[in-house]
C-alpha positions as a LaTeX table, in Angstrom:
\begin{tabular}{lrrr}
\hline
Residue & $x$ (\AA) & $y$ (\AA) & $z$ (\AA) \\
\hline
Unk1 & 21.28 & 19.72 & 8.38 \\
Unk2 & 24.26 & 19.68 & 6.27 \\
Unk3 & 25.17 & 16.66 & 4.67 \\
Unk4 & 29.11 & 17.34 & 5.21 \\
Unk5 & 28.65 & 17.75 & 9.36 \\
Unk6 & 30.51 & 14.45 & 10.75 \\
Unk7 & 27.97 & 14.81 & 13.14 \\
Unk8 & 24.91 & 14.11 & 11.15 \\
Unk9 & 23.99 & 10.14 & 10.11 \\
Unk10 & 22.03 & 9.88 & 7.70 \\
Unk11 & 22.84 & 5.77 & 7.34 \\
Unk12 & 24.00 & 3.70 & 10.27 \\
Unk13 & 25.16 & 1.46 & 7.41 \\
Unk14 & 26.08 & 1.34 & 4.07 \\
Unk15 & 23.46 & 0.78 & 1.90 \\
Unk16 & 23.25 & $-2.66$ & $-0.38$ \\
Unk17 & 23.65 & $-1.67$ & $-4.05$ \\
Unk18 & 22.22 & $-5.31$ & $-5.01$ \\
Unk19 & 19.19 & $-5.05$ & $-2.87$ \\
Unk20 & 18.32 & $-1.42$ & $-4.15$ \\
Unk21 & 19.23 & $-2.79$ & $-7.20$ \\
Unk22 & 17.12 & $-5.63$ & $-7.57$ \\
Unk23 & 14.24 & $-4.04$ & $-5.51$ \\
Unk24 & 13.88 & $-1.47$ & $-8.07$ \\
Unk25 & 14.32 & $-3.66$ & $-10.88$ \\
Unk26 & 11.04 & $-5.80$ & $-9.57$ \\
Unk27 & 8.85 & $-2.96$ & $-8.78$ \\
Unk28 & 9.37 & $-1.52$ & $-12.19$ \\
Unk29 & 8.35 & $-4.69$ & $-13.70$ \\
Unk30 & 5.21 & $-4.82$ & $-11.47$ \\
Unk31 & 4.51 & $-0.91$ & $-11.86$ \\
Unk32 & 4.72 & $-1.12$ & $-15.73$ \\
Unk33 & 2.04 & $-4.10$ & $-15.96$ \\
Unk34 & $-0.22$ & $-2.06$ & $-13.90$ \\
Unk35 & 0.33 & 0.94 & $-15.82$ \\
Unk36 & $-0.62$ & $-0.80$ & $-19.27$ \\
Unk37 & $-3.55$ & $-2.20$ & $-17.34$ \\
Unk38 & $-4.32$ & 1.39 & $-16.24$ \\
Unk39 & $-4.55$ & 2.81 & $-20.05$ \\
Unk40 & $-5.55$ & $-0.23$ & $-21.45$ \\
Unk41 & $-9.37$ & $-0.35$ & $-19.06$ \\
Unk42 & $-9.14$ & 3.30 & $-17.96$ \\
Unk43 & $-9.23$ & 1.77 & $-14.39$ \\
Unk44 & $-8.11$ & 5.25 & $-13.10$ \\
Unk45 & $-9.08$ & 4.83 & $-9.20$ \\
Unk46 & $-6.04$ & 2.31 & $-9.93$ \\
Unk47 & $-3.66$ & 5.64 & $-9.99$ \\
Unk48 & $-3.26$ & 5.69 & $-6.26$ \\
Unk49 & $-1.65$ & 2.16 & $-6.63$ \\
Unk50 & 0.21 & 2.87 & $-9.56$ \\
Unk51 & 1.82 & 6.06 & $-7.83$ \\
Unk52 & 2.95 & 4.22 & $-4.90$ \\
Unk53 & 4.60 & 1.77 & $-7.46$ \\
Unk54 & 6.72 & 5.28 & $-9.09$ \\
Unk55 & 7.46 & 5.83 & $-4.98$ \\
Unk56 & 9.12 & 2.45 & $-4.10$ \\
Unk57 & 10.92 & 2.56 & $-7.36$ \\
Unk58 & 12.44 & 6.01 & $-7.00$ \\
Unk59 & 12.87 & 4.76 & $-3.35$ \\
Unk60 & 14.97 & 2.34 & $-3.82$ \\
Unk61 & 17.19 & 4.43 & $-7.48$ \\
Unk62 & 18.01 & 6.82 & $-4.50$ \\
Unk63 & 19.08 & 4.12 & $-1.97$ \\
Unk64 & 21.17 & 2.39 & $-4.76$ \\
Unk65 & 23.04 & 6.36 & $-5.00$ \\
Unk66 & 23.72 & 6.31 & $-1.35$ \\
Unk67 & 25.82 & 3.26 & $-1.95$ \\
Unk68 & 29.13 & 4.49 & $-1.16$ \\
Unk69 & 27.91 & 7.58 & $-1.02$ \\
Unk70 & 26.08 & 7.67 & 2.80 \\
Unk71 & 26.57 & 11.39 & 3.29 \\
Unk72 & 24.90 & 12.43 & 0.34 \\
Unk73 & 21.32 & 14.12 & 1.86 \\
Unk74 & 19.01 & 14.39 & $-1.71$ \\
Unk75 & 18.73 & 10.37 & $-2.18$ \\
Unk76 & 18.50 & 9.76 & 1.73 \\
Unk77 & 15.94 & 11.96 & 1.58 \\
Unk78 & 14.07 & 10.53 & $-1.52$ \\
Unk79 & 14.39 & 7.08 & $-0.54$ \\
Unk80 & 12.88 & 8.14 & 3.30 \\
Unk81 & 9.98 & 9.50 & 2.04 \\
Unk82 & 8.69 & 7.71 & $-0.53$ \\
Unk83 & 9.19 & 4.23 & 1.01 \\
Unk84 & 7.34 & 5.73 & 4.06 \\
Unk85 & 3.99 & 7.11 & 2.14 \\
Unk86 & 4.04 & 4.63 & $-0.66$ \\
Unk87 & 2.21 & 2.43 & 1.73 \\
Unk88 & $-0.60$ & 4.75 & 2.17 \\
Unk89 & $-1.10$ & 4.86 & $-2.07$ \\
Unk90 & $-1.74$ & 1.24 & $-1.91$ \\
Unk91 & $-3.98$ & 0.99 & 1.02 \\
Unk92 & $-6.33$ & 3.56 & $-0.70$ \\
Unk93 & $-6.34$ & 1.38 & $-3.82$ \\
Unk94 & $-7.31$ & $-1.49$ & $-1.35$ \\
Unk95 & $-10.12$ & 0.32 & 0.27 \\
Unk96 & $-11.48$ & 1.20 & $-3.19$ \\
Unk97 & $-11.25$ & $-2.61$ & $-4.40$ \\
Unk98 & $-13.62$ & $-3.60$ & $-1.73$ \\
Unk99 & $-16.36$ & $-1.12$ & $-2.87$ \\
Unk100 & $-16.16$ & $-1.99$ & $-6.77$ \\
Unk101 & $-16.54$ & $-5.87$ & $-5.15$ \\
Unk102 & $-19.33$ & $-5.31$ & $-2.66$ \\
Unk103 & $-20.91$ & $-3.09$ & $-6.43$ \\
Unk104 & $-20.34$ & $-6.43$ & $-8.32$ \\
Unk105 & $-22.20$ & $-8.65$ & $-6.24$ \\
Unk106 & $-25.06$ & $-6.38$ & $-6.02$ \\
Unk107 & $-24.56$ & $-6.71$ & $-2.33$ \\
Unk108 & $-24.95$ & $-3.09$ & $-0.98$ \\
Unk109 & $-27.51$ & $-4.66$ & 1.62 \\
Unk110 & $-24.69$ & $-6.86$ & 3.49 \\
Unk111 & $-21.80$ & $-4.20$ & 3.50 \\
Unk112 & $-21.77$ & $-2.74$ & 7.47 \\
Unk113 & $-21.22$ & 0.95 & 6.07 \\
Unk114 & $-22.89$ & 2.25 & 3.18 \\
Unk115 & $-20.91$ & 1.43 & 0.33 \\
Unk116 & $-21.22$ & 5.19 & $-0.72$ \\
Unk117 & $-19.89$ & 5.89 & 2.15 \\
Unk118 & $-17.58$ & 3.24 & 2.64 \\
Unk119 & $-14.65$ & 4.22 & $-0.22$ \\
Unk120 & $-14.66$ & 7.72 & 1.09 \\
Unk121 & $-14.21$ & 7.47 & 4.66 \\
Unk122 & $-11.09$ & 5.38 & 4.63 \\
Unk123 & $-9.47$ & 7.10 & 1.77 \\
Unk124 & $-10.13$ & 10.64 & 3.49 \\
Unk125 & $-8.45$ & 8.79 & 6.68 \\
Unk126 & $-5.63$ & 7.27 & 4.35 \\
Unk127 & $-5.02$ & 10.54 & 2.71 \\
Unk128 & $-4.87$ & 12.42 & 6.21 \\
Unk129 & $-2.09$ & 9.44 & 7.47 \\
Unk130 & $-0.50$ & 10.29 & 4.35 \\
Unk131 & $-0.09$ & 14.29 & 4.61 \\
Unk132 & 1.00 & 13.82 & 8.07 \\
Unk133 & 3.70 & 11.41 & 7.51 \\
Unk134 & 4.85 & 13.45 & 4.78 \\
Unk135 & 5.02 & 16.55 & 6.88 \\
Unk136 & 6.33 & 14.50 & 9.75 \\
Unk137 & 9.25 & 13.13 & 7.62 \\
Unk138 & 10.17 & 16.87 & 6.02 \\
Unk139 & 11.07 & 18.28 & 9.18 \\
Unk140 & 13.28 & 15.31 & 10.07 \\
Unk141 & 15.14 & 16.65 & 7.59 \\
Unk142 & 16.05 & 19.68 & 9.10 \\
Unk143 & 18.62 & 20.52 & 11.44 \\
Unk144 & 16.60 & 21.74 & 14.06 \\
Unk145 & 16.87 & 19.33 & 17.30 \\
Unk146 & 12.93 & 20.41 & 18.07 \\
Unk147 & 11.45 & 20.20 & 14.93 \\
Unk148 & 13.30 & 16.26 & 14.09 \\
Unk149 & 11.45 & 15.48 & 17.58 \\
Unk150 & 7.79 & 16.72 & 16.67 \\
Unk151 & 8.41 & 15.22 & 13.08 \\
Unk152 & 9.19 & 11.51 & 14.67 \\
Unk153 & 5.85 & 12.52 & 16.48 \\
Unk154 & 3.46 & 12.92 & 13.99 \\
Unk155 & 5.23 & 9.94 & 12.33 \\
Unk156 & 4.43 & 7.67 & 14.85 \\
Unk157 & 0.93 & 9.33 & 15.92 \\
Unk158 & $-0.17$ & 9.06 & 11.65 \\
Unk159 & 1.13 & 5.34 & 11.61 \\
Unk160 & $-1.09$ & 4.41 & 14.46 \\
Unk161 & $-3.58$ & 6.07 & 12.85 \\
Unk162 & $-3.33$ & 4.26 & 9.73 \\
Unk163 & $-3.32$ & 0.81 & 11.62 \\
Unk164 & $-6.48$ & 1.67 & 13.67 \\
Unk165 & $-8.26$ & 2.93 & 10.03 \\
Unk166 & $-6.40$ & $-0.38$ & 8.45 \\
Unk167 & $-7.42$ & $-2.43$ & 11.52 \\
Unk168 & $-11.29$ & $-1.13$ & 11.10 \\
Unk169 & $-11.15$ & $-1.86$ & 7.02 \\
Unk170 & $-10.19$ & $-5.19$ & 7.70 \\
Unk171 & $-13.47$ & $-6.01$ & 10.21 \\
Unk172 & $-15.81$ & $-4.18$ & 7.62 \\
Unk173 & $-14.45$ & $-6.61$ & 5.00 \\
Unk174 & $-14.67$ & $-9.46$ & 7.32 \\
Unk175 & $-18.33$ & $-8.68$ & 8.19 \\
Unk176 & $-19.28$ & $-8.35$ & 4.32 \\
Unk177 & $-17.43$ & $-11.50$ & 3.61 \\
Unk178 & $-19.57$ & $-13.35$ & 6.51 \\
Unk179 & $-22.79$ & $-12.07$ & 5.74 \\
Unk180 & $-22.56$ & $-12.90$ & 1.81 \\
Unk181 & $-21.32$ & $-16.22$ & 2.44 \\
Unk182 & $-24.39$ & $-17.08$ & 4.50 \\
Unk183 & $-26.34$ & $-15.61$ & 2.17 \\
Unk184 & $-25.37$ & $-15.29$ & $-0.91$ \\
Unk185 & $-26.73$ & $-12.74$ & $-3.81$ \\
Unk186 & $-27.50$ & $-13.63$ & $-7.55$ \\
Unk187 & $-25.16$ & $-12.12$ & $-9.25$ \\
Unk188 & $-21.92$ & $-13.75$ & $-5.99$ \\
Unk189 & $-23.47$ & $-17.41$ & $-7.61$ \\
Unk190 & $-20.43$ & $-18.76$ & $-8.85$ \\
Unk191 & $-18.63$ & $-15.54$ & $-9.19$ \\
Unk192 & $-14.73$ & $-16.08$ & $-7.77$ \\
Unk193 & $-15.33$ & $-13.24$ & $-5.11$ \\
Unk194 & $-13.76$ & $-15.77$ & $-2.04$ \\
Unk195 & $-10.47$ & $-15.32$ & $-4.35$ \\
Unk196 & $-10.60$ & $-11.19$ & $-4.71$ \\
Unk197 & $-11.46$ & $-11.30$ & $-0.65$ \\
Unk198 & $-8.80$ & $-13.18$ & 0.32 \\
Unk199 & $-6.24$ & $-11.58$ & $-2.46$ \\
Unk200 & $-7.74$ & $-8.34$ & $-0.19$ \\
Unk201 & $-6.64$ & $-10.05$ & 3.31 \\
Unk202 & $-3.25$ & $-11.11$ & 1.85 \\
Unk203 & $-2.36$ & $-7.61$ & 0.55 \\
Unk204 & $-4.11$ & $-5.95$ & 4.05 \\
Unk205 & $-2.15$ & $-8.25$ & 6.14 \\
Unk206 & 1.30 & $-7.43$ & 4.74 \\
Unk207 & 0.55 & $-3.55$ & 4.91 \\
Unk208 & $-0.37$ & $-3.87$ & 8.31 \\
Unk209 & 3.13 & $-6.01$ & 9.44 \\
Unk210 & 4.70 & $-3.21$ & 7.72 \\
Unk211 & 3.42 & $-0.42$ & 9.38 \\
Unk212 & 3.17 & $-2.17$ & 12.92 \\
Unk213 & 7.40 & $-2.41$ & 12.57 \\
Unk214 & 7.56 & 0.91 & 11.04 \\
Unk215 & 5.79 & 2.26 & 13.98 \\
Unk216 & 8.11 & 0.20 & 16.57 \\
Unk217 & 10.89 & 1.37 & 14.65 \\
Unk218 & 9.86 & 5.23 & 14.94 \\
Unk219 & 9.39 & 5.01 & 18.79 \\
Unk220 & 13.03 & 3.32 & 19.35 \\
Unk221 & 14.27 & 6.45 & 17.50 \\
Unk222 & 17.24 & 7.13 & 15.40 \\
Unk223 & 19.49 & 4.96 & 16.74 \\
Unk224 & 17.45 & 2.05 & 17.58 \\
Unk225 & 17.90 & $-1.81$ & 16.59 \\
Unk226 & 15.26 & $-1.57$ & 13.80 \\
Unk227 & 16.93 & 1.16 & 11.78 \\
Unk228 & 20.32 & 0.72 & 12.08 \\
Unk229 & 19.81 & $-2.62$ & 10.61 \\
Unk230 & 18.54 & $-2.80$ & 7.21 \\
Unk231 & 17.55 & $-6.36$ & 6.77 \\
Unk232 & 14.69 & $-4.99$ & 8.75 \\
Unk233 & 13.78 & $-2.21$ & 5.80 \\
Unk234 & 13.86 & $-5.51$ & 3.40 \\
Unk235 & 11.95 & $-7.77$ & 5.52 \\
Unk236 & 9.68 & $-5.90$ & 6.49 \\
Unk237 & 9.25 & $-2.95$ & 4.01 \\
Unk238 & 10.51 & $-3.60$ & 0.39 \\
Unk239 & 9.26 & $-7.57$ & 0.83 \\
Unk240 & 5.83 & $-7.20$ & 1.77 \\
Unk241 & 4.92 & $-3.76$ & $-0.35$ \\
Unk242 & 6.43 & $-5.96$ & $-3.14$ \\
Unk243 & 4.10 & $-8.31$ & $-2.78$ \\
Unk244 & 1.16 & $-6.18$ & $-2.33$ \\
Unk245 & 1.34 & $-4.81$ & $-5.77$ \\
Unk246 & 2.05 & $-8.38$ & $-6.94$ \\
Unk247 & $-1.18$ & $-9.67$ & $-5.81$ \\
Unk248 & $-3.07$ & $-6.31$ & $-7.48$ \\
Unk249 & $-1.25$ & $-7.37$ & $-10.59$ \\
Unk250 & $-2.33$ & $-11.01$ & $-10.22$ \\
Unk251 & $-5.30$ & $-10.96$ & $-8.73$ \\
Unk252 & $-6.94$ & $-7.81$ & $-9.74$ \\
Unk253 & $-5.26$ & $-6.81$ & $-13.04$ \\
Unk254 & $-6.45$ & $-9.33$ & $-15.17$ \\
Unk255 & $-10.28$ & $-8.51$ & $-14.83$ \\
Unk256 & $-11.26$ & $-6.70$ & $-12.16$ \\
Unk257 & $-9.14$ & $-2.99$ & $-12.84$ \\
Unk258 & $-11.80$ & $-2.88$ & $-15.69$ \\
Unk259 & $-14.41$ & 0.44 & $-15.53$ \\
Unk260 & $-17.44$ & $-0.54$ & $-14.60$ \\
Unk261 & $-19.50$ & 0.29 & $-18.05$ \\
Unk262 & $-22.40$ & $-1.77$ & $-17.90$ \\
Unk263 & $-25.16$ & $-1.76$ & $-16.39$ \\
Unk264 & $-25.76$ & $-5.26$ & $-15.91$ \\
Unk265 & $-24.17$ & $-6.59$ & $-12.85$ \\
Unk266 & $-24.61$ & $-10.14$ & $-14.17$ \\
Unk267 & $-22.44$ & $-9.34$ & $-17.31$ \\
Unk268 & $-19.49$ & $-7.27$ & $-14.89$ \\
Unk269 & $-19.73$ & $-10.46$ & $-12.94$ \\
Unk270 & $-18.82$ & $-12.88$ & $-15.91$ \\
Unk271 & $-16.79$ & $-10.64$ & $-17.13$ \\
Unk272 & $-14.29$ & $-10.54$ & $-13.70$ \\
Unk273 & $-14.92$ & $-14.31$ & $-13.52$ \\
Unk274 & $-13.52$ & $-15.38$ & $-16.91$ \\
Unk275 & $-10.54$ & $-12.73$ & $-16.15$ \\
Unk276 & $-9.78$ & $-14.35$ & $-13.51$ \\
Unk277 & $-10.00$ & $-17.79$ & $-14.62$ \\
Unk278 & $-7.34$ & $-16.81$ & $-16.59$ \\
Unk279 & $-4.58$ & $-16.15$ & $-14.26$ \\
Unk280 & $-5.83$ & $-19.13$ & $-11.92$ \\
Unk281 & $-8.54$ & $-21.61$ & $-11.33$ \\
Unk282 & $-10.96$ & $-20.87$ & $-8.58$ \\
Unk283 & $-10.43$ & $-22.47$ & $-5.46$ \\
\hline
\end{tabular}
């Protein structure tokens, strides 16, 4: 695909250099607080999160190019990508949030899959929706009629795939959050771990709008009403993966990205609790 054929669009619009702009601008701010978090507790299984933070932000440098400048096929090309896998870097930091919380409360007994188990299975899903969706959107870029077909394919098939994995998260964590509620262990005893689940929901919620429109937006195709109208990328793309790493940075940052050193669960536990104090009182 050349970026000079008339016949190619790459943008059914031209993109806003304000949103791009200011989109950036706020995921920079976000993705630079989790960063110093990162180095500052060595909360590495945080990288995932952080990496999808570098994504939206080079996302949205490259659609701030094509301003002006629609034909140009390097940015279109950045932005596409990354805005479509970045999601998938944030759901694995999710998935991994919920283990380190089920550790804290000492509650491996109430979790419906072992929590061994439990990080691994959906990141190994999350990571396979991820490779697909990258190989899916490379060979849209191409110019070979075929190949842009089978690529909108996998797209579509890997996005359904990461609701259903998403979708199946979300009832594990709703199971765990019944069964410690009705009966609670030592260490969950005034612990804020009702605030870190539903931080969890929030941020699993908005992932899940996003890809259920991305999805829609795939199967109407290139030219459907989804894509060749960008409010919908803001609405429903750059808004609620915005706020996803907002919450992390909130919710999380503060006290519970910390390694998990000690071997008292009681101490971890007053340790995330007085973090978290700090950026709110417990509801």
């Amino acid at each position: 695909m050349s970026a000079s054929d008339p016949r190619v669009i790459l943008y059914h619009y031209n993109p806003t250099l304000p949103g791009a702009i200011v989109l950036a601008a706020l995921f920079t701010l976000v993705t630079l607080y989790l960063i110093i978090q990162l180095f500052r507790y060595g909360a590495w299984f945080t990288l995932p999160l952080v990496t999808g933070g570098i994504l939206e932000i080079a996302a949205y440098v490259c659609r701030s190019l094509s301003h002006n400048n629609t034909q140009s096929l390097g940015p279109f090309i950045i932005a596409s990508i990354f805005t479509l896998v970045a999601p998938a870097l944030f759901a694995a930091t999710i998935y991994m949030i919920l283990g380190r919380i089920i550790r804290l409360l000492d509650a491996a007994s109430l979790s419906p899959v072992r929590v061994t188990l439990l990080t691994k299975i959906f990141v190994l899903g999350d990571v396979f929706s991820f490779a697909v969706q990258s190989v899916g959107a490379q060979m849209q870029t191409g110019n070979d009629v075929d190949k842009q077909k089978f690529g909108q394919e996998l797209i579509i098939g890997a996005l359904f795939l990461q609701i259903f994995i998403f979708g199946l998260f979300v009832v594990v964590a709703g199971v765990f959050n019944w069964r410690i509620a009705r009966n609670p262990t030592q260490p969950a005893e005034g612990a804020p771990w009702r605030k870190h689940m539903g931080a969890l929901y929030a941020a699993s919620g908005l992932i899940l709008l996003r890809n259920a429109v991305r999805t829609i937006e795939y199967i109407q195709g290139s030219d459907g009403y989804i894509v060749v109208h960008e409010v919908f990328l803001y609405g429903f793309d750059a808004a609620p993966m915005f706020f996803v790493l907002f919450i992390m940075a909130l919710v999380y940052a503060p006290a519970f990205l910390r390694p998990l050193k000690s071997n008292s669960e009681e101490v971890e536990m007053q340790r995330l609790g007085s973090g978290a104090d700090a950026v709110s009182e417990d509801a």
